[in-house]
Amino acid sequence: VVQYNPTSNKQVGFFNVGNAISCIAISKDDQLLAIGERGQKPRITLWSIALNAIIITLSYHDHGVGTLAFSPNNRFLVSVGFKHDKRLALWDLNKMNINDLLTDLCNETPSASKNIDLESIKPVHERKLGNKVHCVTFCPRGTYFVTGGERHIKYWHLHLDKISGTCETLTGKSAMVITRLSESTFMDVLIASSYRETDVSGKESKHIEDVIYVASSDGILCSFWENGILDKWVTIETDT
């Protein structure tokens, strides 16, 4: 993976891993880079972008890592495997002592990762998937994320402890897709906030709610509300 500065028109960083790269994700504060691999014994390598150094390496998926996403507060990382892997994993970075590992790297002291049993590092939650997933993204609040793929749009809600912030449970619920879109393959997903007007007991109410935008491989752009209900869809395919 090459880090490029468009202002100076120069390469400013290079991140190398052992296997072929299948996906990457960058944390919201631009401090962390996660690289997913494909092939035998694929890994997820977590890097410090500023230090150009590996923080920790995770192993879980078979065949390859299909897509990755950080939560907005950088506490969680979600990873989804290839089609034949059919597994989703939620990692809690706080439980890996990431801040301590970063401090060691900054101070150039012997890395605490040498004292970590990598085999003992497991996702805090694991889920089986029925269809191939192409994309995943967190909502701005970090309380849920959405996955999209082959005949698949699903909301995953993190039920967080109010004091520790740990994810106690992870529950999934499919979006309500109309028949026209039921066989579509969804390739990308984006979550933004929007004002929504609702009529409650005869009174109009305006509040901020997330809107989930999903694009399909056959040129359809859909928007869903936070509750999984389809708002609208439009064909964006053009003549070539």
mmCIF file with all atom_site columns, C-alpha atoms in Angstrom, residues 32-177:
data_model
loop_
_atom_site.group_PDB
_atom_site.id
_atom_site.type_symbol
_atom_site.label_atom_id
_atom_site.label_alt_id
_atom_site.label_comp_id
_atom_site.label_asym_id
_atom_site.label_entity_id
_atom_site.label_seq_id
_atom_site.pdbx_PDB_ins_code
_atom_site.Cartn_x
_atom_site.Cartn_y
_atom_site.Cartn_z
_atom_site.occupancy
_atom_site.B_iso_or_equiv
_atom_site.pdbx_formal_charge
_atom_site.auth_seq_id
_atom_site.auth_comp_id
_atom_site.auth_asym_id
_atom_site.auth_atom_id
_atom_site.pdbx_PDB_model_num
ATOM 1   C CA . LEU A 1 32  ? -4.478  3.721   11.878 1.00 0.00 ? 32  LEU A CA 1
ATOM 2   C CA . LEU A 1 33  ? -4.377  1.639   8.705  1.00 0.00 ? 33  LEU A CA 1
ATOM 3   C CA . ALA A 1 34  ? -5.843  -1.857  8.520  1.00 0.00 ? 34  ALA A CA 1
ATOM 4   C CA . ILE A 1 35  ? -4.753  -4.078  5.620  1.00 0.00 ? 35  ILE A CA 1
ATOM 5   C CA . GLY A 1 36  ? -6.639  -7.260  4.746  1.00 0.00 ? 36  GLY A CA 1
ATOM 6   C CA . GLU A 1 37  ? -4.981  -10.095 2.860  1.00 0.00 ? 37  GLU A CA 1
ATOM 7   C CA . ARG A 1 38  ? -6.089  -12.914 0.581  1.00 0.00 ? 38  ARG A CA 1
ATOM 8   C CA . GLY A 1 39  ? -4.647  -16.385 0.081  1.00 0.00 ? 39  GLY A CA 1
ATOM 9   C CA . GLN A 1 40  ? -3.464  -18.983 2.567  1.00 0.00 ? 40  GLN A CA 1
ATOM 10  C CA . LYS A 1 41  ? -3.670  -17.879 6.194  1.00 0.00 ? 41  LYS A CA 1
ATOM 11  C CA . PRO A 1 42  ? -4.790  -14.317 5.397  1.00 0.00 ? 42  PRO A CA 1
ATOM 12  C CA . ARG A 1 43  ? -4.134  -11.726 8.085  1.00 0.00 ? 43  ARG A CA 1
ATOM 13  C CA . ILE A 1 44  ? -5.329  -8.309  9.120  1.00 0.00 ? 44  ILE A CA 1
ATOM 14  C CA . THR A 1 45  ? -2.328  -6.076  9.745  1.00 0.00 ? 45  THR A CA 1
ATOM 15  C CA . LEU A 1 46  ? -2.847  -2.957  11.841 1.00 0.00 ? 46  LEU A CA 1
ATOM 16  C CA . TRP A 1 47  ? -0.382  -0.137  11.174 1.00 0.00 ? 47  TRP A CA 1
ATOM 17  C CA . SER A 1 48  ? 0.494   3.237   12.658 1.00 0.00 ? 48  SER A CA 1
ATOM 18  C CA . ILE A 1 49  ? 0.418   5.581   9.652  1.00 0.00 ? 49  ILE A CA 1
ATOM 19  C CA . ALA A 1 50  ? 2.553   8.283   11.298 1.00 0.00 ? 50  ALA A CA 1
ATOM 20  C CA . LEU A 1 51  ? 5.244   5.829   12.427 1.00 0.00 ? 51  LEU A CA 1
ATOM 21  C CA . ASN A 1 52  ? 4.994   3.564   9.360  1.00 0.00 ? 52  ASN A CA 1
ATOM 22  C CA . ALA A 1 53  ? 5.133   0.568   11.667 1.00 0.00 ? 53  ALA A CA 1
ATOM 23  C CA . ILE A 1 54  ? 3.054   -2.534  12.361 1.00 0.00 ? 54  ILE A CA 1
ATOM 24  C CA . ILE A 1 55  ? 1.149   -2.384  15.662 1.00 0.00 ? 55  ILE A CA 1
ATOM 25  C CA . ILE A 1 56  ? -0.389  -5.851  15.657 1.00 0.00 ? 56  ILE A CA 1
ATOM 26  C CA . THR A 1 57  ? -1.399  -8.664  13.302 1.00 0.00 ? 57  THR A CA 1
ATOM 27  C CA . LEU A 1 58  ? -4.739  -10.510 13.540 1.00 0.00 ? 58  LEU A CA 1
ATOM 28  C CA . SER A 1 59  ? -5.689  -13.907 12.140 1.00 0.00 ? 59  SER A CA 1
ATOM 29  C CA . TYR A 1 60  ? -9.265  -15.153 11.848 1.00 0.00 ? 60  TYR A CA 1
ATOM 30  C CA . HIS A 1 61  ? -10.668 -15.458 8.304  1.00 0.00 ? 61  HIS A CA 1
ATOM 31  C CA . ASP A 1 62  ? -10.113 -18.250 5.785  1.00 0.00 ? 62  ASP A CA 1
ATOM 32  C CA . HIS A 1 63  ? -9.321  -17.620 2.088  1.00 0.00 ? 63  HIS A CA 1
ATOM 33  C CA . GLY A 1 64  ? -9.289  -13.833 2.437  1.00 0.00 ? 64  GLY A CA 1
ATOM 34  C CA . VAL A 1 65  ? -10.560 -10.633 4.061  1.00 0.00 ? 65  VAL A CA 1
ATOM 35  C CA . GLY A 1 66  ? -13.226 -9.033  1.878  1.00 0.00 ? 66  GLY A CA 1
ATOM 36  C CA . THR A 1 67  ? -13.827 -5.681  3.561  1.00 0.00 ? 67  THR A CA 1
ATOM 37  C CA . LEU A 1 68  ? -12.894 -3.704  6.700  1.00 0.00 ? 68  LEU A CA 1
ATOM 38  C CA . ALA A 1 69  ? -14.197 -0.673  8.610  1.00 0.00 ? 69  ALA A CA 1
ATOM 39  C CA . PHE A 1 70  ? -13.230 1.260   11.761 1.00 0.00 ? 70  PHE A CA 1
ATOM 40  C CA . SER A 1 71  ? -15.802 2.694   14.142 1.00 0.00 ? 71  SER A CA 1
ATOM 41  C CA . PRO A 1 72  ? -15.774 6.529   14.393 1.00 0.00 ? 72  PRO A CA 1
ATOM 42  C CA . ASN A 1 73  ? -14.052 6.442   17.806 1.00 0.00 ? 73  ASN A CA 1
ATOM 43  C CA . ASN A 1 74  ? -11.451 3.890   16.588 1.00 0.00 ? 74  ASN A CA 1
ATOM 44  C CA . ARG A 1 75  ? -12.434 1.437   19.292 1.00 0.00 ? 75  ARG A CA 1
ATOM 45  C CA . PHE A 1 76  ? -13.887 -1.233  17.016 1.00 0.00 ? 76  PHE A CA 1
ATOM 46  C CA . LEU A 1 77  ? -12.828 -2.800  13.756 1.00 0.00 ? 77  LEU A CA 1
ATOM 47  C CA . VAL A 1 78  ? -15.234 -4.940  11.736 1.00 0.00 ? 78  VAL A CA 1
ATOM 48  C CA . SER A 1 79  ? -13.918 -7.466  9.220  1.00 0.00 ? 79  SER A CA 1
ATOM 49  C CA . VAL A 1 80  ? -15.798 -9.635  6.734  1.00 0.00 ? 80  VAL A CA 1
ATOM 50  C CA . GLY A 1 81  ? -14.352 -12.659 4.982  1.00 0.00 ? 81  GLY A CA 1
ATOM 51  C CA . PHE A 1 82  ? -14.579 -13.816 1.381  1.00 0.00 ? 82  PHE A CA 1
ATOM 52  C CA . LYS A 1 83  ? -17.607 -15.619 -0.021 1.00 0.00 ? 83  LYS A CA 1
ATOM 53  C CA . HIS A 1 84  ? -16.508 -19.083 1.112  1.00 0.00 ? 84  HIS A CA 1
ATOM 54  C CA . ASP A 1 85  ? -15.484 -17.785 4.529  1.00 0.00 ? 85  ASP A CA 1
ATOM 55  C CA . LYS A 1 86  ? -18.956 -16.350 5.279  1.00 0.00 ? 86  LYS A CA 1
ATOM 56  C CA . ARG A 1 87  ? -17.916 -14.857 8.603  1.00 0.00 ? 87  ARG A CA 1
ATOM 57  C CA . LEU A 1 88  ? -18.152 -11.410 10.144 1.00 0.00 ? 88  LEU A CA 1
ATOM 58  C CA . ALA A 1 89  ? -15.935 -10.424 13.080 1.00 0.00 ? 89  ALA A CA 1
ATOM 59  C CA . LEU A 1 90  ? -16.057 -7.455  15.448 1.00 0.00 ? 90  LEU A CA 1
ATOM 60  C CA . TRP A 1 91  ? -12.737 -6.614  17.117 1.00 0.00 ? 91  TRP A CA 1
ATOM 61  C CA . ASP A 1 92  ? -12.344 -4.430  20.222 1.00 0.00 ? 92  ASP A CA 1
ATOM 62  C CA . LEU A 1 93  ? -9.031  -2.606  19.816 1.00 0.00 ? 93  LEU A CA 1
ATOM 63  C CA . ASN A 1 94  ? -9.052  -1.492  23.458 1.00 0.00 ? 94  ASN A CA 1
ATOM 64  C CA . LYS A 1 95  ? -8.666  -5.121  24.504 1.00 0.00 ? 95  LYS A CA 1
ATOM 65  C CA . MET A 1 96  ? -5.469  -5.351  22.441 1.00 0.00 ? 96  MET A CA 1
ATOM 66  C CA . ASN A 1 97  ? -3.760  -2.520  24.377 1.00 0.00 ? 97  ASN A CA 1
ATOM 67  C CA . ILE A 1 98  ? -3.320  -0.584  21.133 1.00 0.00 ? 98  ILE A CA 1
ATOM 68  C CA . ASN A 1 99  ? -2.423  2.645   22.970 1.00 0.00 ? 99  ASN A CA 1
ATOM 69  C CA . ASP A 1 100 ? 0.340   0.872   24.914 1.00 0.00 ? 100 ASP A CA 1
ATOM 70  C CA . LEU A 1 101 ? 1.702   -0.638  21.717 1.00 0.00 ? 101 LEU A CA 1
ATOM 71  C CA . LEU A 1 102 ? 1.714   2.787   20.054 1.00 0.00 ? 102 LEU A CA 1
ATOM 72  C CA . THR A 1 103 ? 3.550   4.271   23.044 1.00 0.00 ? 103 THR A CA 1
ATOM 73  C CA . ASP A 1 104 ? 6.207   1.558   22.757 1.00 0.00 ? 104 ASP A CA 1
ATOM 74  C CA . LEU A 1 105 ? 6.631   2.327   19.062 1.00 0.00 ? 105 LEU A CA 1
ATOM 75  C CA . CYS A 1 106 ? 6.948   6.069   19.724 1.00 0.00 ? 106 CYS A CA 1
ATOM 76  C CA . ASN A 1 107 ? 9.527   5.533   22.476 1.00 0.00 ? 107 ASN A CA 1
ATOM 77  C CA . GLU A 1 108 ? 11.359  2.891   20.451 1.00 0.00 ? 108 GLU A CA 1
ATOM 78  C CA . THR A 1 109 ? 11.159  0.523   23.407 1.00 0.00 ? 109 THR A CA 1
ATOM 79  C CA . PRO A 1 110 ? 10.766  -3.256  23.081 1.00 0.00 ? 110 PRO A CA 1
ATOM 80  C CA . SER A 1 111 ? 7.281   -3.764  21.748 1.00 0.00 ? 111 SER A CA 1
ATOM 81  C CA . ALA A 1 112 ? 4.627   -4.952  24.183 1.00 0.00 ? 112 ALA A CA 1
ATOM 82  C CA . SER A 1 113 ? 3.269   -7.035  21.322 1.00 0.00 ? 113 SER A CA 1
ATOM 83  C CA . LYS A 1 114 ? 6.053   -9.535  22.044 1.00 0.00 ? 114 LYS A CA 1
ATOM 84  C CA . ASN A 1 115 ? 4.286   -10.262 25.321 1.00 0.00 ? 115 ASN A CA 1
ATOM 85  C CA . ILE A 1 116 ? 0.900   -10.731 23.661 1.00 0.00 ? 116 ILE A CA 1
ATOM 86  C CA . ASP A 1 117 ? -0.263  -14.203 22.740 1.00 0.00 ? 117 ASP A CA 1
ATOM 87  C CA . LEU A 1 118 ? -1.586  -13.519 19.239 1.00 0.00 ? 118 LEU A CA 1
ATOM 88  C CA . GLU A 1 119 ? -3.454  -16.817 19.238 1.00 0.00 ? 119 GLU A CA 1
ATOM 89  C CA . SER A 1 120 ? -5.474  -15.596 22.223 1.00 0.00 ? 120 SER A CA 1
ATOM 90  C CA . ILE A 1 121 ? -6.701  -12.468 20.437 1.00 0.00 ? 121 ILE A CA 1
ATOM 91  C CA . LYS A 1 122 ? -10.211 -13.208 19.254 1.00 0.00 ? 122 LYS A CA 1
ATOM 92  C CA . PRO A 1 123 ? -13.087 -11.091 17.980 1.00 0.00 ? 123 PRO A CA 1
ATOM 93  C CA . VAL A 1 124 ? -15.508 -9.972  20.682 1.00 0.00 ? 124 VAL A CA 1
ATOM 94  C CA . HIS A 1 125 ? -18.354 -11.071 18.422 1.00 0.00 ? 125 HIS A CA 1
ATOM 95  C CA . GLU A 1 126 ? -18.592 -13.432 15.436 1.00 0.00 ? 126 GLU A CA 1
ATOM 96  C CA . ARG A 1 127 ? -21.478 -13.972 13.042 1.00 0.00 ? 127 ARG A CA 1
ATOM 97  C CA . LYS A 1 128 ? -22.099 -16.331 10.132 1.00 0.00 ? 128 LYS A CA 1
ATOM 98  C CA . LEU A 1 129 ? -23.243 -14.827 6.830  1.00 0.00 ? 129 LEU A CA 1
ATOM 99  C CA . GLY A 1 130 ? -25.454 -16.429 4.210  1.00 0.00 ? 130 GLY A CA 1
ATOM 100 C CA . ASN A 1 131 ? -24.348 -14.272 1.280  1.00 0.00 ? 131 ASN A CA 1
ATOM 101 C CA . LYS A 1 132 ? -21.183 -12.638 -0.002 1.00 0.00 ? 132 LYS A CA 1
ATOM 102 C CA . VAL A 1 133 ? -20.583 -9.172  1.456  1.00 0.00 ? 133 VAL A CA 1
ATOM 103 C CA . HIS A 1 134 ? -18.878 -6.460  -0.608 1.00 0.00 ? 134 HIS A CA 1
ATOM 104 C CA . CYS A 1 135 ? -19.019 -3.425  1.678  1.00 0.00 ? 135 CYS A CA 1
ATOM 105 C CA . VAL A 1 136 ? -19.365 -2.299  5.288  1.00 0.00 ? 136 VAL A CA 1
ATOM 106 C CA . THR A 1 137 ? -19.487 1.077   7.027  1.00 0.00 ? 137 THR A CA 1
ATOM 107 C CA . PHE A 1 138 ? -20.273 2.481   10.481 1.00 0.00 ? 138 PHE A CA 1
ATOM 108 C CA . CYS A 1 139 ? -22.867 5.136   11.224 1.00 0.00 ? 139 CYS A CA 1
ATOM 109 C CA . PRO A 1 140 ? -21.499 8.495   12.495 1.00 0.00 ? 140 PRO A CA 1
ATOM 110 C CA . ARG A 1 141 ? -22.459 7.680   16.107 1.00 0.00 ? 141 ARG A CA 1
ATOM 111 C CA . GLY A 1 142 ? -20.769 4.264   15.985 1.00 0.00 ? 142 GLY A CA 1
ATOM 112 C CA . THR A 1 143 ? -23.801 2.467   17.421 1.00 0.00 ? 143 THR A CA 1
ATOM 113 C CA . TYR A 1 144 ? -24.370 0.311   14.340 1.00 0.00 ? 144 TYR A CA 1
ATOM 114 C CA . PHE A 1 145 ? -22.855 -0.588  10.988 1.00 0.00 ? 145 PHE A CA 1
ATOM 115 C CA . VAL A 1 146 ? -24.342 -1.718  7.682  1.00 0.00 ? 146 VAL A CA 1
ATOM 116 C CA . THR A 1 147 ? -23.167 -4.486  5.356  1.00 0.00 ? 147 THR A CA 1
ATOM 117 C CA . GLY A 1 148 ? -24.095 -4.811  1.684  1.00 0.00 ? 148 GLY A CA 1
ATOM 118 C CA . GLY A 1 149 ? -23.584 -7.621  -0.800 1.00 0.00 ? 149 GLY A CA 1
ATOM 119 C CA . GLU A 1 150 ? -25.321 -10.289 -2.858 1.00 0.00 ? 150 GLU A CA 1
ATOM 120 C CA . ARG A 1 151 ? -29.047 -9.995  -2.058 1.00 0.00 ? 151 ARG A CA 1
ATOM 121 C CA . HIS A 1 152 ? -27.901 -8.497  1.212  1.00 0.00 ? 152 HIS A CA 1
ATOM 122 C CA . ILE A 1 153 ? -28.365 -5.229  3.125  1.00 0.00 ? 153 ILE A CA 1
ATOM 123 C CA . LYS A 1 154 ? -28.137 -5.700  6.861  1.00 0.00 ? 154 LYS A CA 1
ATOM 124 C CA . TYR A 1 155 ? -27.961 -3.462  9.935  1.00 0.00 ? 155 TYR A CA 1
ATOM 125 C CA . TRP A 1 156 ? -25.771 -4.620  12.823 1.00 0.00 ? 156 TRP A CA 1
ATOM 126 C CA . HIS A 1 157 ? -26.453 -2.925  16.162 1.00 0.00 ? 157 HIS A CA 1
ATOM 127 C CA . LEU A 1 158 ? -23.804 -2.713  18.872 1.00 0.00 ? 158 LEU A CA 1
ATOM 128 C CA . HIS A 1 159 ? -25.355 -2.831  22.337 1.00 0.00 ? 159 HIS A CA 1
ATOM 129 C CA . LEU A 1 160 ? -22.728 -0.939  24.315 1.00 0.00 ? 160 LEU A CA 1
ATOM 130 C CA . ASP A 1 161 ? -22.152 -0.878  28.061 1.00 0.00 ? 161 ASP A CA 1
ATOM 131 C CA . LYS A 1 162 ? -22.808 2.695   29.226 1.00 0.00 ? 162 LYS A CA 1
ATOM 132 C CA . ILE A 1 163 ? -19.769 2.778   31.505 1.00 0.00 ? 163 ILE A CA 1
ATOM 133 C CA . SER A 1 164 ? -17.048 0.709   29.851 1.00 0.00 ? 164 SER A CA 1
ATOM 134 C CA . GLY A 1 165 ? -18.173 1.113   26.239 1.00 0.00 ? 165 GLY A CA 1
ATOM 135 C CA . THR A 1 166 ? -17.687 -2.584  25.565 1.00 0.00 ? 166 THR A CA 1
ATOM 136 C CA . CYS A 1 167 ? -20.013 -4.245  23.090 1.00 0.00 ? 167 CYS A CA 1
ATOM 137 C CA . GLU A 1 168 ? -22.187 -6.614  25.134 1.00 0.00 ? 168 GLU A CA 1
ATOM 138 C CA . THR A 1 169 ? -24.171 -8.011  22.203 1.00 0.00 ? 169 THR A CA 1
ATOM 139 C CA . LEU A 1 170 ? -24.302 -7.631  18.416 1.00 0.00 ? 170 LEU A CA 1
ATOM 140 C CA . THR A 1 171 ? -27.661 -8.063  16.690 1.00 0.00 ? 171 THR A CA 1
ATOM 141 C CA . GLY A 1 172 ? -28.389 -8.066  12.966 1.00 0.00 ? 172 GLY A CA 1
ATOM 142 C CA . LYS A 1 173 ? -31.546 -7.116  11.075 1.00 0.00 ? 173 LYS A CA 1
ATOM 143 C CA . SER A 1 174 ? -32.060 -7.104  7.314  1.00 0.00 ? 174 SER A CA 1
ATOM 144 C CA . ALA A 1 175 ? -33.293 -3.980  5.544  1.00 0.00 ? 175 ALA A CA 1
ATOM 145 C CA . MET A 1 176 ? -36.738 -3.997  3.944  1.00 0.00 ? 176 MET A CA 1
ATOM 146 C CA . VAL A 1 177 ? -35.999 -4.409  0.228  1.00 0.00 ? 177 VAL A CA 1
#
